[in-house]
Short mmCIF file of C-alpha atoms and ligand atoms in Angstrom, two decimals:
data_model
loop_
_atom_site.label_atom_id
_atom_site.label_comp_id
_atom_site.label_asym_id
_atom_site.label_seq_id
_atom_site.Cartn_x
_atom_site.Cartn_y
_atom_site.Cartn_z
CA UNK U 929 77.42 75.69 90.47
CA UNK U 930 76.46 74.75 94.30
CA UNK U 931 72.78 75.43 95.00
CA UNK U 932 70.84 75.26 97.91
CA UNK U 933 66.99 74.50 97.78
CA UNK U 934 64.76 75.43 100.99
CA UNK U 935 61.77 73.70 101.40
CA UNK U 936 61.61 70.13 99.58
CA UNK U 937 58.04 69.89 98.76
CA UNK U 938 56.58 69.22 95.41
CA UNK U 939 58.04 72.61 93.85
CA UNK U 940 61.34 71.81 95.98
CA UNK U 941 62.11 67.99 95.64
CA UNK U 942 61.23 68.13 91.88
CA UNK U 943 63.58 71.40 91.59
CA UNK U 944 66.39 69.88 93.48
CA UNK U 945 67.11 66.61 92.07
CA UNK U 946 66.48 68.65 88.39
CA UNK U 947 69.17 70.96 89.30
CA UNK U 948 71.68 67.95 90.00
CA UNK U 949 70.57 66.27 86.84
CA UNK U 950 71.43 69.58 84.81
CA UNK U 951 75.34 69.39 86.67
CA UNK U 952 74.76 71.33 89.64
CA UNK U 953 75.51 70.99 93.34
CA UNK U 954 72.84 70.63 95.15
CA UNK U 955 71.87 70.64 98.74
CA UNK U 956 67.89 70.39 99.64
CA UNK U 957 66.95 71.59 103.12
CA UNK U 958 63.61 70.79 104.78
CA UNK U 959 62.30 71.47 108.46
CA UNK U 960 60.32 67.95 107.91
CA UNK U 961 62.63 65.60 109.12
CA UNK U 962 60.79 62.45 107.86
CA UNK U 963 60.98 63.76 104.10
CA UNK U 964 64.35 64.54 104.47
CA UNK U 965 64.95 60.89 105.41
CA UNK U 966 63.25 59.49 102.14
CA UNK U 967 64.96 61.94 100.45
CA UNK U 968 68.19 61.18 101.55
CA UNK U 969 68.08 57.44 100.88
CA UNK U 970 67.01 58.49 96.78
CA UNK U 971 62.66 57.67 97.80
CA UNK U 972 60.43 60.16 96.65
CA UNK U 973 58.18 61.28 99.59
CA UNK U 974 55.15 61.87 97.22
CA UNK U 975 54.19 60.07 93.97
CA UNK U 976 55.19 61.86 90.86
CA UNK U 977 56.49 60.11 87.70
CA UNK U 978 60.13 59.83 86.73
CA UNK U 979 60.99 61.68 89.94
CA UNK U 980 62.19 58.79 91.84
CA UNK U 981 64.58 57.76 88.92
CA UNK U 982 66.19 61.02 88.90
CA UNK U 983 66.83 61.27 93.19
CA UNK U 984 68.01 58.09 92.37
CA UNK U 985 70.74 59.20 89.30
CA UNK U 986 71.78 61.76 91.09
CA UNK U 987 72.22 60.85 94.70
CA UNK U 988 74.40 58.29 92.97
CA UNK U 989 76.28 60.91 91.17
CA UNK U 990 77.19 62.66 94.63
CA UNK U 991 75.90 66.58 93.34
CA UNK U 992 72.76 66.31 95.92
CA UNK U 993 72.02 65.78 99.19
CA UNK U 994 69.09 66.72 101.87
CA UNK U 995 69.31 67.62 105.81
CA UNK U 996 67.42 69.80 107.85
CA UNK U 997 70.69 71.58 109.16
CA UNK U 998 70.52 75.00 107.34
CA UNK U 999 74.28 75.55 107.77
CA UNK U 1000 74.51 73.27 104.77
CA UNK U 1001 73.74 76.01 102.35
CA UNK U 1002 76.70 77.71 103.50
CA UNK U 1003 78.98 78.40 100.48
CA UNK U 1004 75.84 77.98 97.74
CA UNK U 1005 75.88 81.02 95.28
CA UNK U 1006 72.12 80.63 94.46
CA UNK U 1007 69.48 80.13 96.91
CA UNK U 1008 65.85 79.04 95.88
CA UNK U 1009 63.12 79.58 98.11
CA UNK U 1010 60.54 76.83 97.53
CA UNK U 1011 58.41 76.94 99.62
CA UNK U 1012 54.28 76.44 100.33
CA UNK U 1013 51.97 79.56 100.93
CA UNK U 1014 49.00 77.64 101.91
CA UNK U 1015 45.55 79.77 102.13
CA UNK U 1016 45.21 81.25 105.69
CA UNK U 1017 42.37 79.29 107.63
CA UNK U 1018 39.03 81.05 107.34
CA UNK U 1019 40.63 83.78 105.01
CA UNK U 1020 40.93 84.07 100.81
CA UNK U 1021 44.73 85.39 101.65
CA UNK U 1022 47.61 83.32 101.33
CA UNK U 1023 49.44 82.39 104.27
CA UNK U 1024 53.14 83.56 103.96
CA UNK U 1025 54.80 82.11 107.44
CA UNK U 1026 57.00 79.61 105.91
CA UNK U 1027 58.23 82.03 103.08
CA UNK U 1028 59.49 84.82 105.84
CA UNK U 1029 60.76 81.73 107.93
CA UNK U 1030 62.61 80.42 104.96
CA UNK U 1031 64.28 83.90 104.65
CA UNK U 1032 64.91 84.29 108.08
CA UNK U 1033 66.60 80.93 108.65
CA UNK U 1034 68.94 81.33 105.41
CA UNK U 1035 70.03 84.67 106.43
CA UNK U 1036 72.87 83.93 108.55
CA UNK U 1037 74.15 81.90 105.79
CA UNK U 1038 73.86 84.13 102.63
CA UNK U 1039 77.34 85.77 101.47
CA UNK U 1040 78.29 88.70 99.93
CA UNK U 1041 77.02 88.05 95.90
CA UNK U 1042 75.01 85.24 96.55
CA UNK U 1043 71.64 85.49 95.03
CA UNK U 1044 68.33 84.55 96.82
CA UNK U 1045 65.92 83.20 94.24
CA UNK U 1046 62.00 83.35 95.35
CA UNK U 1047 59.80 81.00 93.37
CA UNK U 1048 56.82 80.23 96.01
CA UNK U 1049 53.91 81.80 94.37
CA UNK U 1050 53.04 84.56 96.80
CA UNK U 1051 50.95 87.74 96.40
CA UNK U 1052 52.27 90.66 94.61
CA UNK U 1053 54.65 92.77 96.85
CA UNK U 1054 56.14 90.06 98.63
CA UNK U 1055 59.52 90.13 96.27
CA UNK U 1056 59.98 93.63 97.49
CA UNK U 1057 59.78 93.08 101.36
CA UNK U 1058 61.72 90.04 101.51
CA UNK U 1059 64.13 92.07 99.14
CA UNK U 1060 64.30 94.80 101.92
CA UNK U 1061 65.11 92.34 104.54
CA UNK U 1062 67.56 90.64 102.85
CA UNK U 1063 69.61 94.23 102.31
CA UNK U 1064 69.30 94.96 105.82
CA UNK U 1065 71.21 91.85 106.55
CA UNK U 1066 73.17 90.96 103.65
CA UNK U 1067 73.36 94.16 101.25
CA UNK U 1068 75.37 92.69 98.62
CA UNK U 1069 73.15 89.62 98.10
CA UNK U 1070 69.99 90.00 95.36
CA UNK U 1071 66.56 88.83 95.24
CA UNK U 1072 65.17 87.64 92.26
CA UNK U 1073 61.38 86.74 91.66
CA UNK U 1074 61.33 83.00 89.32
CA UNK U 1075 58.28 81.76 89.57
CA UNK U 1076 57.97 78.18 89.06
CA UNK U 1077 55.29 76.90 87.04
CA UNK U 1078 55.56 73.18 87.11
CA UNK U 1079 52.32 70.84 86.67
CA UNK U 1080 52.16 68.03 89.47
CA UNK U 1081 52.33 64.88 87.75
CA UNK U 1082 54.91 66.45 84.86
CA UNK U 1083 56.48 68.10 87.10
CA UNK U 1084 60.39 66.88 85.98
CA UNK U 1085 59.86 67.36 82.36
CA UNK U 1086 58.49 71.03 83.06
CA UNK U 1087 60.92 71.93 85.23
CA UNK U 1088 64.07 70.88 82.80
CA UNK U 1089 62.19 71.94 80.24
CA UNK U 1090 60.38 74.74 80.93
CA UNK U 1091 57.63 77.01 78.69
CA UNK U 1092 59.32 80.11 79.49
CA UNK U 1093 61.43 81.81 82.57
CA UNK U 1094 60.77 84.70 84.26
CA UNK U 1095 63.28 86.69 86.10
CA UNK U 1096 62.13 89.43 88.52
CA UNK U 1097 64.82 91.81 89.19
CA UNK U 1098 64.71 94.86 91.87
CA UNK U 1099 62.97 98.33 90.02
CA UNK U 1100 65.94 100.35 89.25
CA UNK U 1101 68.69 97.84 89.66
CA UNK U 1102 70.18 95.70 86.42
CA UNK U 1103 70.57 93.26 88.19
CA UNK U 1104 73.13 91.83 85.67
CA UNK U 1105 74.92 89.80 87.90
CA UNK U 1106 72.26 87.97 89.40
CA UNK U 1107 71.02 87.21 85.51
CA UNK U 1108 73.98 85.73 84.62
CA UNK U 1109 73.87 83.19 87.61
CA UNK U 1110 70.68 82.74 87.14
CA UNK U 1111 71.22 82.32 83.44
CA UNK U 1112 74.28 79.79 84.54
CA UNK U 1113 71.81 77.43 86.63
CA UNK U 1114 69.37 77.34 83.52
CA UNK U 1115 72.39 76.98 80.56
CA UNK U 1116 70.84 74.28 79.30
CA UNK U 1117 66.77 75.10 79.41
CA UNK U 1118 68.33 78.35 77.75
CA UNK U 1119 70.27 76.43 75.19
CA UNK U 1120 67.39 74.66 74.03
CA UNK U 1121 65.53 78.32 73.43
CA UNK U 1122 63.51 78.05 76.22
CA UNK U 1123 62.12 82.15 76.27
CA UNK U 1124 63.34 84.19 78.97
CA UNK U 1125 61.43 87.38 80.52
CA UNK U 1126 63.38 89.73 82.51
CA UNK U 1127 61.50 91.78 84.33
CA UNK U 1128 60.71 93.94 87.59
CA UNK U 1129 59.93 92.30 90.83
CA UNK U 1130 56.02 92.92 90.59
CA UNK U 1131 55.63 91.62 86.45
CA UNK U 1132 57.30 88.45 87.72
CA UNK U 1133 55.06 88.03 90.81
CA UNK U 1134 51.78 88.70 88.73
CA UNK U 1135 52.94 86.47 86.09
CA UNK U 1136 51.94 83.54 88.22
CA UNK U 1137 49.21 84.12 89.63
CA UNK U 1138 47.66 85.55 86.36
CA UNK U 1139 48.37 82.56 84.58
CA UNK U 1140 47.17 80.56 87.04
CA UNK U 1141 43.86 82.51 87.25
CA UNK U 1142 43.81 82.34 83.19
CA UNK U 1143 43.74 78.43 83.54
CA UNK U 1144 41.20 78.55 85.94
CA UNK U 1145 39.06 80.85 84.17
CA UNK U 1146 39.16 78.35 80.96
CA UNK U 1147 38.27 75.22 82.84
CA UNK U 1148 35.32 77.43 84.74
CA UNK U 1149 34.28 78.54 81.40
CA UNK U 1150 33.79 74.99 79.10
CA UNK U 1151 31.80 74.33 82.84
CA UNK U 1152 29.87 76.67 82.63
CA UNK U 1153 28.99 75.89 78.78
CA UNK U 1154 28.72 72.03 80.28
CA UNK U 1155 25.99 73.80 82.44
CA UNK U 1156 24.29 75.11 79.28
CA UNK U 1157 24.27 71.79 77.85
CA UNK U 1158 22.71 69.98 80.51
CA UNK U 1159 19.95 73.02 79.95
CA UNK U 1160 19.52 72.33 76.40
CA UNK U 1161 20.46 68.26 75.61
CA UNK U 1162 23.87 69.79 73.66
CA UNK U 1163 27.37 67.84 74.21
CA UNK U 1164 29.89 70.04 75.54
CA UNK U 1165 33.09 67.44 74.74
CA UNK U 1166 31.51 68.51 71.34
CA UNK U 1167 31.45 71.85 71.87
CA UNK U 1168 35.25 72.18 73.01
CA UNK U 1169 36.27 69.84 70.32
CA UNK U 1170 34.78 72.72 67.87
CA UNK U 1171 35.76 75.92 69.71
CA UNK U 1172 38.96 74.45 70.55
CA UNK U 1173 40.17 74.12 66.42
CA UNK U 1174 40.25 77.90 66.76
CA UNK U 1175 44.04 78.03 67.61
CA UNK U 1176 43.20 81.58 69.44
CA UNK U 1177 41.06 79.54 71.76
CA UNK U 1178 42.55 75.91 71.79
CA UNK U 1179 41.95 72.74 73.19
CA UNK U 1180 44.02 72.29 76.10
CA UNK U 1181 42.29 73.20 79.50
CA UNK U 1182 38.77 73.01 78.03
CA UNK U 1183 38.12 69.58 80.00
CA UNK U 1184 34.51 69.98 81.60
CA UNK U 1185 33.82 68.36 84.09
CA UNK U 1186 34.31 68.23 88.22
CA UNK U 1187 36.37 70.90 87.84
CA UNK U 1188 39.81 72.25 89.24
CA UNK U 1189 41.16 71.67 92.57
CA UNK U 1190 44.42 70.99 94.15
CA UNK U 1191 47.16 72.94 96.14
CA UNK U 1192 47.62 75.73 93.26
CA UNK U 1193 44.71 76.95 91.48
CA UNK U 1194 41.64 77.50 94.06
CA UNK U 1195 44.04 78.96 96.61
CA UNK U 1196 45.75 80.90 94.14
CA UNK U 1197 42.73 82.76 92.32
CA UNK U 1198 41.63 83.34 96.10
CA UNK U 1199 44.90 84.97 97.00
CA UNK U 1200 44.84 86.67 94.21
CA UNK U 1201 41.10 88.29 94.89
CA UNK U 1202 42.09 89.16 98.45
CA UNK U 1203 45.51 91.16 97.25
CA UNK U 1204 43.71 92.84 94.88
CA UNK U 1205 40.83 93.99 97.48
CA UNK U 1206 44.00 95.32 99.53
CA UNK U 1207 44.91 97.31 96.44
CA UNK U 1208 41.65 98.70 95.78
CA UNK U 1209 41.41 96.82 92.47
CA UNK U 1210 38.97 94.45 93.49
CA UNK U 1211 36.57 94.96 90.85
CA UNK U 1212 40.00 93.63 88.28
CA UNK U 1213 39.39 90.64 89.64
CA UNK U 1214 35.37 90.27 90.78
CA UNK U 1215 34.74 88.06 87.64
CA UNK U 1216 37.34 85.52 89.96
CA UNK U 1217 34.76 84.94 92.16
CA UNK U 1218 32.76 83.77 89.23
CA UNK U 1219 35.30 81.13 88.07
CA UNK U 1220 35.07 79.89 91.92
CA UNK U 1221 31.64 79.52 92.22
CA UNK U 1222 31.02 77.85 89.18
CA UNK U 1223 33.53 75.46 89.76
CA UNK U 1224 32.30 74.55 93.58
CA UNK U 1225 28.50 73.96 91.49
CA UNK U 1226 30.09 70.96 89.56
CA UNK U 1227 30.88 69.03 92.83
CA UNK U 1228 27.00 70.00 93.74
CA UNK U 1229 25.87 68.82 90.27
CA UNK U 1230 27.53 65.68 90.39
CA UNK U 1231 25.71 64.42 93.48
CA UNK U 1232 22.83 65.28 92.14
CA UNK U 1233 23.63 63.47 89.04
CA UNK U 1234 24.46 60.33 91.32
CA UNK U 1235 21.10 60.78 92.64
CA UNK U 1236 19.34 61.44 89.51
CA UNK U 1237 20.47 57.84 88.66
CA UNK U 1238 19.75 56.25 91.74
CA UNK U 1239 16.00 57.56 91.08
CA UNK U 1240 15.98 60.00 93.60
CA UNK U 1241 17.98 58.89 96.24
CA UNK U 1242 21.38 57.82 97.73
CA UNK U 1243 20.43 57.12 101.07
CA UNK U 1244 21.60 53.78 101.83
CA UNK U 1245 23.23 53.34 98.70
CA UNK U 1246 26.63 52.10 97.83
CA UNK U 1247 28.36 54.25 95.87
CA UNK U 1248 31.75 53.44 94.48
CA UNK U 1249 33.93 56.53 93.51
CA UNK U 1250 36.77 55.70 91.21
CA UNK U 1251 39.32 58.49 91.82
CA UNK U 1252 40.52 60.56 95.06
CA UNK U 1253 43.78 62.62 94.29
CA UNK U 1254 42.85 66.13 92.75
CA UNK U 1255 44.34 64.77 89.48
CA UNK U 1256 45.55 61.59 87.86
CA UNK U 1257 49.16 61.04 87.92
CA UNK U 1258 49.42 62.61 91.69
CA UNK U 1259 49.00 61.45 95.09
CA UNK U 1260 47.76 65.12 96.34
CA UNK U 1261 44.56 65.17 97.78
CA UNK U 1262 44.15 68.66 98.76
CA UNK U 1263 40.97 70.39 98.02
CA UNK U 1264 40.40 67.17 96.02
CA UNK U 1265 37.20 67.64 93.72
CA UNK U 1266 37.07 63.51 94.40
CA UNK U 1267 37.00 63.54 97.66
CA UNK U 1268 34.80 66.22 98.19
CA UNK U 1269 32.29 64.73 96.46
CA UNK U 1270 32.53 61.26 98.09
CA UNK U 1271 32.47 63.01 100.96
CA UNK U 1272 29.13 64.86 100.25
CA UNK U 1273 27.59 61.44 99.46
CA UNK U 1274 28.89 60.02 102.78
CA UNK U 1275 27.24 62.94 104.64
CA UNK U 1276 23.83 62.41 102.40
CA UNK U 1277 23.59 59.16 103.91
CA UNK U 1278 25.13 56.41 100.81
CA UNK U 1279 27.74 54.07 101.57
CA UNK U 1280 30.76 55.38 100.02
CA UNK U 1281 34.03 53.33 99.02
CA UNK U 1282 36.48 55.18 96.90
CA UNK U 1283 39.69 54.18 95.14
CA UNK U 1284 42.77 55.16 93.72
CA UNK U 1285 46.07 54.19 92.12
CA UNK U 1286 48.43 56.09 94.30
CA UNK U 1287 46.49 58.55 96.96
CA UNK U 1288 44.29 55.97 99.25
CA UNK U 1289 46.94 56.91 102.47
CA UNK U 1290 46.83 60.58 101.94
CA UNK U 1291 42.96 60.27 101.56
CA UNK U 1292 42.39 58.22 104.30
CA UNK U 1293 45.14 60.90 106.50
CA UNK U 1294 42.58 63.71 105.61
CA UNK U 1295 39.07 61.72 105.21
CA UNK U 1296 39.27 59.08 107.70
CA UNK U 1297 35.46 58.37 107.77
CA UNK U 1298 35.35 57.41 104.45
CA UNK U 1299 35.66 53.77 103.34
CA UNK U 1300 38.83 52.78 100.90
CA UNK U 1301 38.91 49.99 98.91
CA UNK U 1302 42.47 49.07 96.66
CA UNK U 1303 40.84 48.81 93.55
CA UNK U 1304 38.16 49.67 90.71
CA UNK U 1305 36.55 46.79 91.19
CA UNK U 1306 37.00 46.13 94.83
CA UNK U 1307 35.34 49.12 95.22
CA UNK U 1308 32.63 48.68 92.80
CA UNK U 1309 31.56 45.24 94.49
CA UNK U 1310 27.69 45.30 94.76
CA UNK U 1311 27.46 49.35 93.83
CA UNK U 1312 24.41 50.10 92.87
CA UNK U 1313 26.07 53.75 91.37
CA UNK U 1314 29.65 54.44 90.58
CA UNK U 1315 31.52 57.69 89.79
CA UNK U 1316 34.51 58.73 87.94
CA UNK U 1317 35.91 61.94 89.95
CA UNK U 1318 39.37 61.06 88.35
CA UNK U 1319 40.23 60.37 85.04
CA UNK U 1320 43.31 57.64 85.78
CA UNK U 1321 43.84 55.57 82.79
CA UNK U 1322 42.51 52.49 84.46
CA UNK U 1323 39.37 53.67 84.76
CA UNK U 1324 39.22 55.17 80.88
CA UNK U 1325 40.52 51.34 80.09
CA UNK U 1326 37.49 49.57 81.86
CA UNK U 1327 35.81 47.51 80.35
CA UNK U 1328 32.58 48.47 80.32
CA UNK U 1329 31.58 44.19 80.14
CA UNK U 1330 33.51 42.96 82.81
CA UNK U 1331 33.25 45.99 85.23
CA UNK U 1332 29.40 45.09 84.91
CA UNK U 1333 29.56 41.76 86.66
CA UNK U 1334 30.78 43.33 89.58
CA UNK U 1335 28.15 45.89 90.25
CA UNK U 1336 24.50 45.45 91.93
CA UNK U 1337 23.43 48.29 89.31
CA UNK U 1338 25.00 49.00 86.25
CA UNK U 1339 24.81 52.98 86.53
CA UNK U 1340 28.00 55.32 86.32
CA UNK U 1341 28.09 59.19 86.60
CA UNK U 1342 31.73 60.53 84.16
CA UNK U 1343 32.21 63.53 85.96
CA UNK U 1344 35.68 63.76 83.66
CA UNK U 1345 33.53 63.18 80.50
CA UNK U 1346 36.22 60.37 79.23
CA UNK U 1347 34.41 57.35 78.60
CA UNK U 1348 32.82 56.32 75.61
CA UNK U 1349 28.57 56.90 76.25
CA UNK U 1350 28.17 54.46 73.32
CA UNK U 1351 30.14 51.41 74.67
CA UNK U 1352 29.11 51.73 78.20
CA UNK U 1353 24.94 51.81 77.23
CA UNK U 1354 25.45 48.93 74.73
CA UNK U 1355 26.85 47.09 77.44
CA UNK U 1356 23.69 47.79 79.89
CA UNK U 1357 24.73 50.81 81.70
CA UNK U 1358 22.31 54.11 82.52
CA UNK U 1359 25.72 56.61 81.25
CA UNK U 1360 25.18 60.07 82.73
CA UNK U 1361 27.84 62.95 82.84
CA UNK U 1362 28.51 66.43 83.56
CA UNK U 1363 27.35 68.19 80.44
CA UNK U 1364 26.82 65.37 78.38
CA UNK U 1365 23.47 64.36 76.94
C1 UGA K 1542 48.76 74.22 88.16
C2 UGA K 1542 49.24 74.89 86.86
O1 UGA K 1542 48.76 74.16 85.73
C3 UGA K 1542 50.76 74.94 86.82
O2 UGA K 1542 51.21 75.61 85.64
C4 UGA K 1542 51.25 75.67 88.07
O3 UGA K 1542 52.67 75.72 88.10
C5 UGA K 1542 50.75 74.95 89.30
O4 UGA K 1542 49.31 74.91 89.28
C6 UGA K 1542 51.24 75.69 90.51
O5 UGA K 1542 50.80 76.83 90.71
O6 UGA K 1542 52.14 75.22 91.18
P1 UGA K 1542 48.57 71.67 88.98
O7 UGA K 1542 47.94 72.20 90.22
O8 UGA K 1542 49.62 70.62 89.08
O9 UGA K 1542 49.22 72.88 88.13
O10 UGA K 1542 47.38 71.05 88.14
P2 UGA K 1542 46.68 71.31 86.71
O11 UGA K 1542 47.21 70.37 85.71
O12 UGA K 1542 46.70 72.76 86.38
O13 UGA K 1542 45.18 70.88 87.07
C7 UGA K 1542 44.43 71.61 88.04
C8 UGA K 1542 43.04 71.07 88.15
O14 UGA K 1542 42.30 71.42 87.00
C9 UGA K 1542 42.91 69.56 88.30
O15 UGA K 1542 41.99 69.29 89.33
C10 UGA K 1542 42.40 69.12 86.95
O16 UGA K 1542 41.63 67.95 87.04
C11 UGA K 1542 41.57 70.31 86.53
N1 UGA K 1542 41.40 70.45 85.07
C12 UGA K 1542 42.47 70.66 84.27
C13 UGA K 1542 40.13 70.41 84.52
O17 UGA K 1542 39.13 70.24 85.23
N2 UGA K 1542 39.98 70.55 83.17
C14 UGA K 1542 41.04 70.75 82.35
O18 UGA K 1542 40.82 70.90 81.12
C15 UGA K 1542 42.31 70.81 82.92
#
């Protein structure tokens, strides 16, 4: 089937070059004309495992290509709108500019039958406005509402294989047609029994953000037992070791630590408060708030951890963070829980290096005052603290021995609660982490 793919970000790039690899034609367009140039010649314009390999397989196999012309979508059946709502400056709401310019700059180009697939997350009721545009210039086109839920850093392997797929069709419309294209472009997630909701416009919408706001609320939760640890000397890896053999609760998502951050999950719980205030359901979603707050304390608590360790004071101390991009396996740095926190210790007067395996540019793009250093133990040269804001495996694979000749002070603050307490204090080091005896 040809496809077109609008916006080649890290929902679109990933979703492009997967729909070539599952047979399909694909054509990514971009406004950004320096990602569509890496993209073009096969190169990945952001780091994220097994991604390059695929632009590579199939540019080669001549099903996709990338421009910024919009024309190009011009005979695809199925469009996917992929692209970024940001959070508005100063506001919780998400910003939905380049989702109605999306729209607006595919209209000319949709025909009669083609289907227009949304899978930005957006705020409930979006699906139905851009729906009503779209009749008033192409009535025999269809929206439907797929929301894309795709970690960064797995991001190929959950987007050809997929937990489940949601289709949001129009209230009062079948929509059958649209399902069976739709059903055509995921043939072979579907073959391999991935589950499949069909549903109405606003189901599909919510469906995101609520199970983005369900993630959130577990990792705010095991933090907020991390801060009733540190209260009472309990462990709370422990603790979500125990709770998590309950399969009704689980394991997964119970990491305490520095918390959540990234492009998805603060802005989207945010969004998500701020709809629900303009629906006069705000109290729904008050406990949201919560789940923010007590993930913002962790970034506190770890400086004051760093402190703690440094007997009372970072002024004038060099501190060596291990970690800046929001998560390992990803360059992204926004709302980085890393780099806030470096930069909280910069402000507070230590001398702050940080490092990371694959987000120094885009950290030094947004945090330019902060010092960068290539690696671990570049960075931990003469520290008299260091901090784990990331959990990369190079930094769970020091060794605790070695990294100690390179420090002034062996001292280290696990705000990802991965390293072994035991190994690192037989080896000389004051251990502290977040809700860890
Ligand atoms: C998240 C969701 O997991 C995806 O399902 C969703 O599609 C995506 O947002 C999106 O809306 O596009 P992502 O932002 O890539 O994916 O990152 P996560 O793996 O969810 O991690 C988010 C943050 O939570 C990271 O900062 C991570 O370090 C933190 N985290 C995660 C914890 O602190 N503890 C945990 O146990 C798990």
């Amino acid at each position: 089937m040809r496809i077109s793919v609008i916006g080649c970000g890290y929902l679109g790039a990933v979703h492009a070059a997967c729909m070539a690899q599952l047979g399909h034609e694909v054509v990514g367009v971009d406004v950004d004309a320096s990602k569509v140039a890496l993209l073009a010649e096969g190169k990945a314009p952001f780091f994220e495992p097994g991604l390059p390999e695929l632009l590579t397989e199939a540019m080669g196999s001549g099903r996709l290509e990338f421009g910024t012309d919009m024309s190009a979508v011009a005979g695809a059946q199925v469009h996917f709108i992929c692209v970024g709502t940001p959070q508005k400056r100063g506001e919780n709401a998400a910003d939905l500019r380049f989702v109605d310019a999306a729209l607006e700059a595919l209209l000319p180009y949709v025909a009669p039958g083609d289907v227009v697939v949304g899978k930005s997350t957006v705020p409930v009721g979006t699906a139905e406005k851009l729906a009503e545009r779209l009749a008033e210039v192409q009535p025999e086109a269809t929206l439907v509402w797929n929301p894309e839920f795709l970690r960064e850093g797995f991001a190929v392997q959950d987007t050809l294989h997929p937990d489940r797929l949601v289709y949001g069709i129009q209230a009062g419309t079948e929509g059958a047609r649209a399902v069976r294209l739709l059903d055509e472009v995921y043939a072979t997630p579907l073959s391999e029994g991935t589950p499949q909701v069909v549903t109405d416009y606003a189901t599909a919408q919510l469906v995101k953000v609520a199970a983005n706001s369900f993630l959130a609320t577990k990792i705010s939760f095991i933090n907020a037992m991390a801060e009733l640890c540190e209260a009472t000397g309990a462990d709370v890896t422990q603790l979500a070791d125990a709770i998590g053999h309950d399969a009704r609760i689980g394991r997964r998502f119970l990491n305490a630590g520095l918390g959540f951050g990234g492009g998805c999950l603060p802005k989207d719980i945010r969004a998500f408060m701020a709809r629900a205030g303009e629906l006069g359901v705000d109290q729904a979603l008050s406990f949201l708030r919560e789940v923010d707050s007590i993930n913002m304390r962790r970034r506190v608590r770890m400086v004051d951890l760093a402190r703690e360790v440094c007997d009372g004071s970072i002024v004038g101390r060099k501190v060596a963070v291990l970690g800046a991009a929001f998560k390992p396996n990803s360059d992204d740095v926004r709302d980085s829980p890393a780099l806030s926190v470096a930069a909280q210790m910069g402000l507070q007067g230590a001398r702050v290096v940080v490092t990371d395996p694959e987000a120094i540019a885009n950290a030094e793009a947004k945090w330019p005052d902060l010092t960068y250093a290539p690696t671990a133990e570049q960075a931990a040269a003469g520290a008299d603290v260091v901090v784990l804001a990331t959990e990369w495996d190079q930094y769970r694979d020091l060794d605790p021995v070695a990294f100690g000749e390179v420090v002034a002070a062996r001292r280290i603050v696990d705000g990802r609660n991965v390293l072994d307490p035991g190994k690192w204090r037989a080896a000389g080091w004051t251990y502290r982490a977040l809700g860890r005896p």
